[in-house]
Tab-separated table of N, CA and C in Angstrom:
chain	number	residue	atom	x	y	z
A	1	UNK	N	33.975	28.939	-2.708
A	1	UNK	CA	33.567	28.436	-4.005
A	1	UNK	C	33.762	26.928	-4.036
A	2	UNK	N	32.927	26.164	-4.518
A	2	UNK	CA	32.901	25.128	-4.687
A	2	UNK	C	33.503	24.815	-6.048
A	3	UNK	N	34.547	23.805	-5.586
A	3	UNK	CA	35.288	22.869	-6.764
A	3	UNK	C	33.837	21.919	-7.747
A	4	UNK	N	34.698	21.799	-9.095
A	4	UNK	CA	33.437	21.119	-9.745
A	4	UNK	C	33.198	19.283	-9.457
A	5	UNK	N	33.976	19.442	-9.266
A	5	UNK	CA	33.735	17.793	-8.677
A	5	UNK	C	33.392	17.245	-7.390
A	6	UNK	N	33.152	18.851	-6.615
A	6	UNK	CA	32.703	19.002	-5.120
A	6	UNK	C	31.279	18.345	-4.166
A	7	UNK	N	31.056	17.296	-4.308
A	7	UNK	CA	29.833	17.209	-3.353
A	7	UNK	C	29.372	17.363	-2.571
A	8	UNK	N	29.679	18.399	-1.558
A	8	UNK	CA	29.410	18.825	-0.428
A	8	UNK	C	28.696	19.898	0.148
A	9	UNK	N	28.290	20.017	0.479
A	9	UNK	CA	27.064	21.968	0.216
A	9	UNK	C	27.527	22.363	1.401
A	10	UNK	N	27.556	23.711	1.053
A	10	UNK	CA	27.724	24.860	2.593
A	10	UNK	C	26.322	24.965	2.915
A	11	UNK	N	26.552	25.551	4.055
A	11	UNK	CA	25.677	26.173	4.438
A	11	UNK	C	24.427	27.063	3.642
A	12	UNK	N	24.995	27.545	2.678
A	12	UNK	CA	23.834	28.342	2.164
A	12	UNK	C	23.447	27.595	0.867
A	13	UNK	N	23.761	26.600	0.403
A	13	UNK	CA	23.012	26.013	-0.273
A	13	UNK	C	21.444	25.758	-0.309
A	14	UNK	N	20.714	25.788	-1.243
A	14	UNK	CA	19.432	25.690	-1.218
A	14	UNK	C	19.265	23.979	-0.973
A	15	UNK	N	18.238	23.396	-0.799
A	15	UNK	CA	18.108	22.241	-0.381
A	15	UNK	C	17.855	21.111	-1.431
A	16	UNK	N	18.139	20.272	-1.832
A	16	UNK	CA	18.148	19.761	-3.153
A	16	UNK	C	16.756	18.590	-3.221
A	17	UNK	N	16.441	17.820	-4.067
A	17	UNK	CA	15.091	17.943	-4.633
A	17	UNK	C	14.713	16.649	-3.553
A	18	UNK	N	16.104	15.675	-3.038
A	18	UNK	CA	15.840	14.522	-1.914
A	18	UNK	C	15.989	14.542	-0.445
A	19	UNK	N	16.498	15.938	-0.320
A	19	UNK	CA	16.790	16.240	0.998
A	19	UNK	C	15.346	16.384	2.035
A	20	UNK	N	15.680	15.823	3.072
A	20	UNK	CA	14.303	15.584	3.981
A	20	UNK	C	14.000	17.017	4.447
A	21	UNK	N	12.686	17.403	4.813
A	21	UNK	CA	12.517	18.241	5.657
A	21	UNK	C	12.254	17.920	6.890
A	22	UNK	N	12.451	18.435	8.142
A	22	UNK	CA	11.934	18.327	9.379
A	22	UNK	C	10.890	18.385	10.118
A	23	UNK	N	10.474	17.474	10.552
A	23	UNK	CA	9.376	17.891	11.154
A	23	UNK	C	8.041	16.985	9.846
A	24	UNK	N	8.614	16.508	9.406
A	24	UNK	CA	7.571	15.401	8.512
A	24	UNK	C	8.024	14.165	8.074
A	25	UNK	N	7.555	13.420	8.276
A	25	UNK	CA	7.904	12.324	7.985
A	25	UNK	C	7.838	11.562	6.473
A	26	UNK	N	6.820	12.507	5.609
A	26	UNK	CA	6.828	12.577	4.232
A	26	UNK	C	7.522	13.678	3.615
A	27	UNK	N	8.515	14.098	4.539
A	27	UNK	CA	8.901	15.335	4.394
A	27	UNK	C	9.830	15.600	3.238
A	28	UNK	N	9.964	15.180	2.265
A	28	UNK	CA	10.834	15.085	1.112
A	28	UNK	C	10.553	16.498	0.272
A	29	UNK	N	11.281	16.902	-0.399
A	29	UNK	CA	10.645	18.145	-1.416
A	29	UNK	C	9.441	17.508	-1.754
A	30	UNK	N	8.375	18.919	-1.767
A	30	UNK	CA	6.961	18.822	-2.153
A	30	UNK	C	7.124	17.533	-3.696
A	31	UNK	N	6.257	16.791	-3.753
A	31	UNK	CA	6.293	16.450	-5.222
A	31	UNK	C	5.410	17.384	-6.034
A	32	UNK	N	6.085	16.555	-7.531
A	32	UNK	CA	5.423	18.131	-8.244
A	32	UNK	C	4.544	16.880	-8.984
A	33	UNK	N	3.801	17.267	-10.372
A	33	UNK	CA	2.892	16.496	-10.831
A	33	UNK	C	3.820	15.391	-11.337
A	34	UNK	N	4.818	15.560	-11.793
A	34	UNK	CA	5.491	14.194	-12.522
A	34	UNK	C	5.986	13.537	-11.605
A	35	UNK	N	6.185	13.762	-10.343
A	35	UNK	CA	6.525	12.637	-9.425
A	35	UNK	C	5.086	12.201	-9.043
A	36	UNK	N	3.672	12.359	-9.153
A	36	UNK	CA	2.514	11.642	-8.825
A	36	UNK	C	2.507	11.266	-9.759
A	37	UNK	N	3.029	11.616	-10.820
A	37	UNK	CA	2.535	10.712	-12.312
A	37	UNK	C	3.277	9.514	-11.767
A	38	UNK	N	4.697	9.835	-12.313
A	38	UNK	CA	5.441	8.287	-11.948
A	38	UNK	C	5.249	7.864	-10.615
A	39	UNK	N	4.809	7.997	-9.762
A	39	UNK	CA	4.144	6.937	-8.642
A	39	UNK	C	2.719	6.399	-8.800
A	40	UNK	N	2.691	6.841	-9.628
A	40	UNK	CA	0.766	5.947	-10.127
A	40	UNK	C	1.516	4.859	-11.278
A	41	UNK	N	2.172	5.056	-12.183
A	41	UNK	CA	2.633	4.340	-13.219
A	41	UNK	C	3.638	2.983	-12.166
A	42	UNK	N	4.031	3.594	-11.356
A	42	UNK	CA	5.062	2.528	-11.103
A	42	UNK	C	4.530	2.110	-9.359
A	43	UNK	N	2.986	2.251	-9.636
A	43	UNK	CA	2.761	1.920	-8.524
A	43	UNK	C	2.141	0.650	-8.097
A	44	UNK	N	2.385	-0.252	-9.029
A	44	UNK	CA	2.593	-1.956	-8.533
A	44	UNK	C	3.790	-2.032	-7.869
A	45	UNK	N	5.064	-1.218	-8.445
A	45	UNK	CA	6.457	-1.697	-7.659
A	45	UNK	C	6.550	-0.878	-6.019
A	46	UNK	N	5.799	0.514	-6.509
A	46	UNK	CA	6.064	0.967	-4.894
A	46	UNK	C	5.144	0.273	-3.815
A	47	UNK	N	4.091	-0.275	-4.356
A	47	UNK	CA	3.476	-0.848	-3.613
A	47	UNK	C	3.917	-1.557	-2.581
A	48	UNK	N	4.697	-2.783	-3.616
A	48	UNK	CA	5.285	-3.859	-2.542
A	48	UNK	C	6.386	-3.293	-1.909
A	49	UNK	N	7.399	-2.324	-2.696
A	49	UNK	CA	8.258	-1.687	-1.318
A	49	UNK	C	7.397	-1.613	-0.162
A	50	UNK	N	6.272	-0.568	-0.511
A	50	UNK	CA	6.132	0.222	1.214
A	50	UNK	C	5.691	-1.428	1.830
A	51	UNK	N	4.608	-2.598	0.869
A	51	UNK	CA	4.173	-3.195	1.748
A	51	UNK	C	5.522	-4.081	2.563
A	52	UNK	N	6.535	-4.429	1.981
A	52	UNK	CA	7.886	-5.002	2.491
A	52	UNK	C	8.491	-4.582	3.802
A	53	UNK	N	8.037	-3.107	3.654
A	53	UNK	CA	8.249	-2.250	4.630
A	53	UNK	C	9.654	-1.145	4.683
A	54	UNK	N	9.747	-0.905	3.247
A	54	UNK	CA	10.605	0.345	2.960
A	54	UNK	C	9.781	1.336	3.752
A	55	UNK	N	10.600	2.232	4.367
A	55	UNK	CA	9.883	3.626	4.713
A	55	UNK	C	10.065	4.795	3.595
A	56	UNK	N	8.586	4.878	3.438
A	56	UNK	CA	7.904	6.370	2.409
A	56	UNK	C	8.975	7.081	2.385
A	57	UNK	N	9.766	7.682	3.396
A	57	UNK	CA	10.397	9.174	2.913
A	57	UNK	C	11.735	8.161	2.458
A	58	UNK	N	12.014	7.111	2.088
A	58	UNK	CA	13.120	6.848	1.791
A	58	UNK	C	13.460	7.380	0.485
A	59	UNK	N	12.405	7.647	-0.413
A	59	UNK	CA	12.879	8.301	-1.751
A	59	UNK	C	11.225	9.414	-2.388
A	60	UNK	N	11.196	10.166	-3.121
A	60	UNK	CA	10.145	11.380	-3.067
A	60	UNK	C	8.905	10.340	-4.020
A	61	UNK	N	9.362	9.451	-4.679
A	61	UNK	CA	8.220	8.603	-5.334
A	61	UNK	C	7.166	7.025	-4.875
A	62	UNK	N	8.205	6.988	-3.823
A	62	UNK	CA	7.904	6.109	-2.467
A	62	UNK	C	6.765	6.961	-1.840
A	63	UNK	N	7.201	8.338	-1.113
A	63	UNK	CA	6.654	9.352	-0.513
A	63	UNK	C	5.457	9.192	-1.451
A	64	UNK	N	5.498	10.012	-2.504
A	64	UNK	CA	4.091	10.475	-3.642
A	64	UNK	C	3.208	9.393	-3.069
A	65	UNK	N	3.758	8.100	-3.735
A	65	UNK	CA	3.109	7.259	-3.470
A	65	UNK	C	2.181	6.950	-2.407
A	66	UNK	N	2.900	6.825	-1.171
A	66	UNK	CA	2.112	6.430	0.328
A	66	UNK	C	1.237	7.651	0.308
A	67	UNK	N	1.343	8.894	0.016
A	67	UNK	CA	0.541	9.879	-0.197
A	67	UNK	C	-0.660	9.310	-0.757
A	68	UNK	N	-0.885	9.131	-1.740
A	68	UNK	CA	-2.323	8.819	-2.349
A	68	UNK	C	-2.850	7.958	-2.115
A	69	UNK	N	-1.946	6.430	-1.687
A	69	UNK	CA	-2.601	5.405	-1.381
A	69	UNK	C	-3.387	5.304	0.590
A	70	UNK	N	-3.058	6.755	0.788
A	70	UNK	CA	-3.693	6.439	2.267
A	70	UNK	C	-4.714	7.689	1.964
A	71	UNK	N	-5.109	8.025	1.249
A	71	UNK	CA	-6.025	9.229	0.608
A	71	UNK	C	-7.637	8.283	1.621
A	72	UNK	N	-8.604	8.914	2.087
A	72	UNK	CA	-9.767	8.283	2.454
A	72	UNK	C	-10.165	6.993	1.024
A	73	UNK	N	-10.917	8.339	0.021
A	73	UNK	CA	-11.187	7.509	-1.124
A	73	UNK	C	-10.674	6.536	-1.631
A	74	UNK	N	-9.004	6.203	-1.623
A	74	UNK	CA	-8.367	5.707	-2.157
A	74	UNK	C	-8.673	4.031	-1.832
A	75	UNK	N	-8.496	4.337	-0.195
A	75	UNK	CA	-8.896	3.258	1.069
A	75	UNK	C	-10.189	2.709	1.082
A	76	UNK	N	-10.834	3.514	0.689
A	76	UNK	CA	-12.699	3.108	0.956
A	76	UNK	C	-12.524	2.225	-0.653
A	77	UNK	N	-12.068	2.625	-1.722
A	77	UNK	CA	-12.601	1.848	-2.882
A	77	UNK	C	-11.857	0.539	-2.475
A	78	UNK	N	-10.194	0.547	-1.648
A	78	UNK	CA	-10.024	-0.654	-2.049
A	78	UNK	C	-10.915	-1.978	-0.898
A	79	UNK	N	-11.650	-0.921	-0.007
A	79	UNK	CA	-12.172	-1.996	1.024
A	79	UNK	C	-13.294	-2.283	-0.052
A	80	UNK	N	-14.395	-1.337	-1.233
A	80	UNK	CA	-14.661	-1.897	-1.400
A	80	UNK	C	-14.905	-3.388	-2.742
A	81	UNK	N	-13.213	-3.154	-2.327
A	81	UNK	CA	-12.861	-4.562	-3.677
A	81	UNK	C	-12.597	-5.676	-3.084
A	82	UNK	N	-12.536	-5.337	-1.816
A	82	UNK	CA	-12.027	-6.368	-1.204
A	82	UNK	C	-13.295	-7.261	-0.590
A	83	UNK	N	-14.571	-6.373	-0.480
A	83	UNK	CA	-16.042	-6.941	-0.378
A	83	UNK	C	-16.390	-7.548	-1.354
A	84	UNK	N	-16.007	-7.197	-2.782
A	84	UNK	CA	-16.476	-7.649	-4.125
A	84	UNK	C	-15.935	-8.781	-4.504
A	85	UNK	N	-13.994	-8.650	-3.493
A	85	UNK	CA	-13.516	-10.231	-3.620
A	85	UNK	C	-14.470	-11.338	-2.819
A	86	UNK	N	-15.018	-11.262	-1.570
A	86	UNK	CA	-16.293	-12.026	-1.081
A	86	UNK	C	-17.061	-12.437	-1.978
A	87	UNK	N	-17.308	-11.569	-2.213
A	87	UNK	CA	-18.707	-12.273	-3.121
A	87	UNK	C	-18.460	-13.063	-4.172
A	88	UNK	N	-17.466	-12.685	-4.888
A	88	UNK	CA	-16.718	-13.465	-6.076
A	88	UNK	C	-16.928	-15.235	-5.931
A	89	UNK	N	-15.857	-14.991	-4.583
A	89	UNK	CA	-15.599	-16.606	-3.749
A	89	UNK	C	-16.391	-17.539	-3.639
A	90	UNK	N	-17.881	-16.740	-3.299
A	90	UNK	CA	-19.301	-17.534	-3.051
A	90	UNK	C	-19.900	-18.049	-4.213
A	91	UNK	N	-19.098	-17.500	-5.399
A	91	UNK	CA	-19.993	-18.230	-6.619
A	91	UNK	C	-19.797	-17.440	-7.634
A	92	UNK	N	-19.375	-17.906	-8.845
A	92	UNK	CA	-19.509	-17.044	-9.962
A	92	UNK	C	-20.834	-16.755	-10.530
A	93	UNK	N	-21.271	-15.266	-11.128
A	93	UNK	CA	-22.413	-14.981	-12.050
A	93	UNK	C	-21.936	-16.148	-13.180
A	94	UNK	N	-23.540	-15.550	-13.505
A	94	UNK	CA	-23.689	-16.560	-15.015
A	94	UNK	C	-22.907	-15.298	-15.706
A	95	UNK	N	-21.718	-16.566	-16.450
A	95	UNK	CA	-21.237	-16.253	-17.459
A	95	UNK	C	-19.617	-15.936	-17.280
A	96	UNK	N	-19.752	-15.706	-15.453
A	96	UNK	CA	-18.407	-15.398	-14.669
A	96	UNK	C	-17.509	-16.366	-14.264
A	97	UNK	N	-16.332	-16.410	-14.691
A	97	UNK	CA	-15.317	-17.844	-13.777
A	97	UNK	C	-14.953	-17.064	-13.085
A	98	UNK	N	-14.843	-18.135	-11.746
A	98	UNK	CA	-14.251	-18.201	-10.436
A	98	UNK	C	-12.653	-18.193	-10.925
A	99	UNK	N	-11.690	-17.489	-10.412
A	99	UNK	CA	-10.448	-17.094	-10.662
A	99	UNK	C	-9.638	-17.188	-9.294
A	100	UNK	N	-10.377	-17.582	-8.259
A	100	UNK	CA	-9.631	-17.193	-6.960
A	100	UNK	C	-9.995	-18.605	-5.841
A	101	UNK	N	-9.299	-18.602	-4.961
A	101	UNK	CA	-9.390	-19.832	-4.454
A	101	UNK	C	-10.150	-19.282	-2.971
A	102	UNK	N	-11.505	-20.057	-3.616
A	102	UNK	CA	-12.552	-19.361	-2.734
A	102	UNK	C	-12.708	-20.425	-1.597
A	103	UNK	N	-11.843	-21.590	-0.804
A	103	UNK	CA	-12.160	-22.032	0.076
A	103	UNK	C	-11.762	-21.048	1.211
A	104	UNK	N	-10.015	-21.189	0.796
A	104	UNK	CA	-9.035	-20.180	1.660
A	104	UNK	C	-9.770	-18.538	2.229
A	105	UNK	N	-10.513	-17.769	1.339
A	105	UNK	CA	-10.887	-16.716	1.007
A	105	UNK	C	-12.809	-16.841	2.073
A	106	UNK	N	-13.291	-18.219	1.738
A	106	UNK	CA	-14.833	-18.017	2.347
A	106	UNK	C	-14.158	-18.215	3.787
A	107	UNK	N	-13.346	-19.215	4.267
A	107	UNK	CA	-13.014	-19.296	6.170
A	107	UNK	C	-12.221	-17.873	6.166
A	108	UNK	N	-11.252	-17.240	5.786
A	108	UNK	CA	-10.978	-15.893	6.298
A	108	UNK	C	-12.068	-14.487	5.895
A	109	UNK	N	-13.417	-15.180	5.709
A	109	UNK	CA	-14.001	-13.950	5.871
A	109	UNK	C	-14.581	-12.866	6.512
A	110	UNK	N	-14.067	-13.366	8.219
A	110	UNK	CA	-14.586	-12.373	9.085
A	110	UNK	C	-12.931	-11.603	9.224
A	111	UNK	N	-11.811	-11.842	9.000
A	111	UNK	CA	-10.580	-11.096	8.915
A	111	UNK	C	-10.618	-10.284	7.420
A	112	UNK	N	-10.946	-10.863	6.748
A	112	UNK	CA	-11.293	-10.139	5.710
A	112	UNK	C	-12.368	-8.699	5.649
A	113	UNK	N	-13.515	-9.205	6.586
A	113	UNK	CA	-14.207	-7.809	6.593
A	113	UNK	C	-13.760	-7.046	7.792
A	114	UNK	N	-12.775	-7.462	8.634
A	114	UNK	CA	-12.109	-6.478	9.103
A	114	UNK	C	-11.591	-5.520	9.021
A	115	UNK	N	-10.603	-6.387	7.501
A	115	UNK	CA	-9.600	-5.457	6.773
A	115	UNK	C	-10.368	-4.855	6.190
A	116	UNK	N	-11.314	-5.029	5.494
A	116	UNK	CA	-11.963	-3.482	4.831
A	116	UNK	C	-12.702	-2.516	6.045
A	117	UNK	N	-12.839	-3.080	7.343
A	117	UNK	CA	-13.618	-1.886	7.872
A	117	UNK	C	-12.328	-1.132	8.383
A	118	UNK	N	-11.320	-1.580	8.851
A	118	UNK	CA	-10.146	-0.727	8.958
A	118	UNK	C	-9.397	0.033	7.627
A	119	UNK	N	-9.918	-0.411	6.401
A	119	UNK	CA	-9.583	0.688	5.118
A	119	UNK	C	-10.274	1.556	4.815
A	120	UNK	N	-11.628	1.088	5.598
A	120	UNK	CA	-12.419	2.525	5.221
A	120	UNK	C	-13.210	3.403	6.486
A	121	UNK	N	-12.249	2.742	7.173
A	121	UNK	CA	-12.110	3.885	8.682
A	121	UNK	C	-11.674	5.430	8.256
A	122	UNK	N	-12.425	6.276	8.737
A	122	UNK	CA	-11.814	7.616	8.874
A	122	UNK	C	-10.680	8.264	9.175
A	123	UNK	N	-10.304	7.193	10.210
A	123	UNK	CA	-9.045	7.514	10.896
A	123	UNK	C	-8.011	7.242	9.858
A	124	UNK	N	-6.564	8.049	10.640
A	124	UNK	CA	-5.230	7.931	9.321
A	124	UNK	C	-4.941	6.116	10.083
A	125	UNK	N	-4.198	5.588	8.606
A	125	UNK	CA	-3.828	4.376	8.513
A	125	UNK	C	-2.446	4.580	8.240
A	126	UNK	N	-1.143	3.735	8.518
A	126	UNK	CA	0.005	3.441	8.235
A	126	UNK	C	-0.422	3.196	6.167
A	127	UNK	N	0.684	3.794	5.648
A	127	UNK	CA	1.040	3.441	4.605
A	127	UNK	C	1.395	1.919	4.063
A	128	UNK	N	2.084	1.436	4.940
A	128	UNK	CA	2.213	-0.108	4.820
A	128	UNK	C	1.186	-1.021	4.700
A	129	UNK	N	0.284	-0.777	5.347
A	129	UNK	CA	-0.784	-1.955	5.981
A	129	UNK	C	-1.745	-1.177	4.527
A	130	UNK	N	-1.645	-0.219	4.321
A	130	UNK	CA	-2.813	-0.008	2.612
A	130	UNK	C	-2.050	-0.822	1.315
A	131	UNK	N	-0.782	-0.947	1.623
A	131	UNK	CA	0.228	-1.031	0.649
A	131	UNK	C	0.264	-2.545	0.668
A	132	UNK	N	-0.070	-3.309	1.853
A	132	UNK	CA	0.118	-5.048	1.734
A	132	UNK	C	-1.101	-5.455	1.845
A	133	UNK	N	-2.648	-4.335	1.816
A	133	UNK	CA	-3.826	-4.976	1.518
A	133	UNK	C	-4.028	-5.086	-0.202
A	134	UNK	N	-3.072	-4.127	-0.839
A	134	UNK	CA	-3.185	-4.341	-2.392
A	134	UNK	C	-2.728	-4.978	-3.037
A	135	UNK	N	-1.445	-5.250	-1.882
A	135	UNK	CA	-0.798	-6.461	-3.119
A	135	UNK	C	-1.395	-7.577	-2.806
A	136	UNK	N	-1.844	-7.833	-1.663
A	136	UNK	CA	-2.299	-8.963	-1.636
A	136	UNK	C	-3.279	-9.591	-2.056
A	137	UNK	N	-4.509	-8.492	-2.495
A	137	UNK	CA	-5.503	-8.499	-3.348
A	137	UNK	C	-4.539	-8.373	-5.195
A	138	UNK	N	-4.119	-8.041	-5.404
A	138	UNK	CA	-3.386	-7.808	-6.841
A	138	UNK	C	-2.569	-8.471	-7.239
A	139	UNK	N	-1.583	-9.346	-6.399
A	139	UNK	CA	-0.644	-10.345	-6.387
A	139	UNK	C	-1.597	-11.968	-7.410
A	140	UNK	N	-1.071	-12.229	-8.405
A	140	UNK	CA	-1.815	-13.717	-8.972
A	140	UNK	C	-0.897	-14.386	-8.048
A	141	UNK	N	0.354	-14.312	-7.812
A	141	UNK	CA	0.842	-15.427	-7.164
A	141	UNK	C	0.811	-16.005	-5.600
A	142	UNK	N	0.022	-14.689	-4.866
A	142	UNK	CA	-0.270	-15.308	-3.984
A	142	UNK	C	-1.578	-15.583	-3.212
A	143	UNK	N	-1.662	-15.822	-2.080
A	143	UNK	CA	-2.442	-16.915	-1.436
A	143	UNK	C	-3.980	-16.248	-2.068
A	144	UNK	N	-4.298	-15.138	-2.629
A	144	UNK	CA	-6.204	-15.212	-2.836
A	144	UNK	C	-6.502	-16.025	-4.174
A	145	UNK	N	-5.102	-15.965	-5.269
A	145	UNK	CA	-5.450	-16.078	-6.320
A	145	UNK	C	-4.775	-17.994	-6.778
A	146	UNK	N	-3.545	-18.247	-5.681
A	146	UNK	CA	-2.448	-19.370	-5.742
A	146	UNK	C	-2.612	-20.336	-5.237
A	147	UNK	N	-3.353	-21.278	-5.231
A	147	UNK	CA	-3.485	-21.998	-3.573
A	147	UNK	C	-2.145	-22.966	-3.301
A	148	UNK	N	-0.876	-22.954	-4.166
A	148	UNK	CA	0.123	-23.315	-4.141
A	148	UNK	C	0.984	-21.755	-3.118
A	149	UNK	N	0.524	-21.061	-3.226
A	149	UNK	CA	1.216	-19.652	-2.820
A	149	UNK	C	2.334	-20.137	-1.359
A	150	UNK	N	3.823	-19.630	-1.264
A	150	UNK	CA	3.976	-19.848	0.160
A	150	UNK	C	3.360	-19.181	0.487
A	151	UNK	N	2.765	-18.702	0.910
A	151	UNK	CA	2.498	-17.784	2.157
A	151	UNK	C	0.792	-18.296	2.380
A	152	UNK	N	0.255	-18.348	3.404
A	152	UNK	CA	-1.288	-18.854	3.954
A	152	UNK	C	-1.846	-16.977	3.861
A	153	UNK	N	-3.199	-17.312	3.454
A	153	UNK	CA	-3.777	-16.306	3.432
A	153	UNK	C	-4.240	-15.892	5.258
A	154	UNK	N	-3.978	-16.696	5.683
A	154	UNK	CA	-4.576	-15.938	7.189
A	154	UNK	C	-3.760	-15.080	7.672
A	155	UNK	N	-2.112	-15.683	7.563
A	155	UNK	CA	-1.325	-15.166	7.758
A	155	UNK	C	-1.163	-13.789	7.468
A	156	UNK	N	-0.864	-13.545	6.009
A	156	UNK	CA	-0.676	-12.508	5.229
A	156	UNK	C	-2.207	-11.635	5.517
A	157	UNK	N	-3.043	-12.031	6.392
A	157	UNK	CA	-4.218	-10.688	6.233
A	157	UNK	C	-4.266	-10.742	8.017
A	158	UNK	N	-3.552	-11.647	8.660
A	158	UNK	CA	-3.544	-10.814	10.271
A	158	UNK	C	-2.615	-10.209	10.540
A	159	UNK	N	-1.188	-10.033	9.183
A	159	UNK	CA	-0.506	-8.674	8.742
A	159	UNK	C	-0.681	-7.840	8.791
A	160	UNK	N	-1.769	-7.810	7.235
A	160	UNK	CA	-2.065	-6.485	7.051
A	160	UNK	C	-3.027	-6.128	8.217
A	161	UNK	N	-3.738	-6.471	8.630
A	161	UNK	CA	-4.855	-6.393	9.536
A	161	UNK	C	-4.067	-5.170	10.396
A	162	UNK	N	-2.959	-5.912	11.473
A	162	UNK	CA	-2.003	-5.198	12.293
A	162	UNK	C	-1.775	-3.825	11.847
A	163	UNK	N	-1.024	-4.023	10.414
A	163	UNK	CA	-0.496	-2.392	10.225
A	163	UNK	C	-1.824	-1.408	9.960
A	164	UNK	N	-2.729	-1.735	9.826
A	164	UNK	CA	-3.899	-1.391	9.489
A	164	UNK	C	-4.418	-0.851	10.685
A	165	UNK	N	-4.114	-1.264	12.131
A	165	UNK	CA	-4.872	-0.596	13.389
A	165	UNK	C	-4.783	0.824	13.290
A	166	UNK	N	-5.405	1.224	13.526
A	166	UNK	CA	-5.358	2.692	13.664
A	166	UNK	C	-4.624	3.671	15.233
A	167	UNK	N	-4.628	2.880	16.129
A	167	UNK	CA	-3.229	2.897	16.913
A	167	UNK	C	-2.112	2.760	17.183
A	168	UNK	N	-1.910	1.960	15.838
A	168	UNK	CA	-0.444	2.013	15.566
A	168	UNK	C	0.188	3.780	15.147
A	169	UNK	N	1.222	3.811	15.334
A	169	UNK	CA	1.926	5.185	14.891
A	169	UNK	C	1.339	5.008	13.206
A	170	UNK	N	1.048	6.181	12.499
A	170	UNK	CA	0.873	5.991	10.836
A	170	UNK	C	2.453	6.400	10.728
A	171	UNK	N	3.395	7.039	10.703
A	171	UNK	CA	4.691	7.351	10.645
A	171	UNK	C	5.640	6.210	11.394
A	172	UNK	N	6.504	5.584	11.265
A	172	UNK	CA	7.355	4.650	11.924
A	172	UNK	C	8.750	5.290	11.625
């Protein structure tokens, strides 16, 4: 019998809601709908974890998270925002301001359509490299939207570019 102030589980304890499973690397208890809820709601902050490079199974809303954001669809829309950021750069419509610092953005545009043909590759992608193509598109403070930003936009997209190969391990 376990004392009440006991933290320790026997053996026959059932497995509790953070405990990993084996043999997966998202292997956390299944999430249920309120852990996809709160990883869509709080998924500007998990974002930049995974893109920082927290690993997914470190907590089940991390997990949820990298779950949906490496979904095909998920990947294909953001490559194609990241085409729509192109075009932006080249010129605003009538009636549209330019919001983004389209010098930095027109010379990285053959790394740029990289990164979307590697987001909307078929193949599985690392969680990370989906996770630091959004912030970096979603971020005002840095390099697409900052041109004060530390960080150089070439830099930060032959990053993501990397985690983005599709030969890399998707699990680390």
């Amino acid at each position: 019998m376990r004392g009440i102030h006991s933290d320790h589980r026997t053996s026959s304890a059932a497995p509790g809601p953070d405990d990993l499973l084996l043999g997966d690397p998202l292997g956390l208890r299944p999430s249920g709908p309120a852990d996809r809820m709160r990883a869509r709601v709080f998924g500007a902050s998990l974002d930049s974890q995974l893109a920082a490079g927290v690993p997914p199974e470190s907590s089940r809303l991390l997990a949820a998270r990298a779950r949906e954001i490496v979904t095909l669809p998920r990947r294909q829309a953001l490559a194609r925002d990241w085409e729509h950021l192109l075009r932006v750069a080249r010129g605003p419509t009538p009636g549209q301001a330019r919001r983004v610092c389209a010098a930095p953005i027109a010379k990285e545009e053959p790394a740029i359509r990289e990164l979307a043909e590697r987001l909307g590759t078929p193949l599985p992608v690392g969680a990370r490299g989906v996770a630091m193509a959004t912030v970096l598109l979603t971020d005002a403070t840095g390099p697409v939207y900052n041109r004060h930003s530390h960080e150089t936009l070439t830099t930060v997209l032959e990053a993501a570019i990397e985690q983005l190969d599709p030969a890399r391990p998707v699990f680390t």
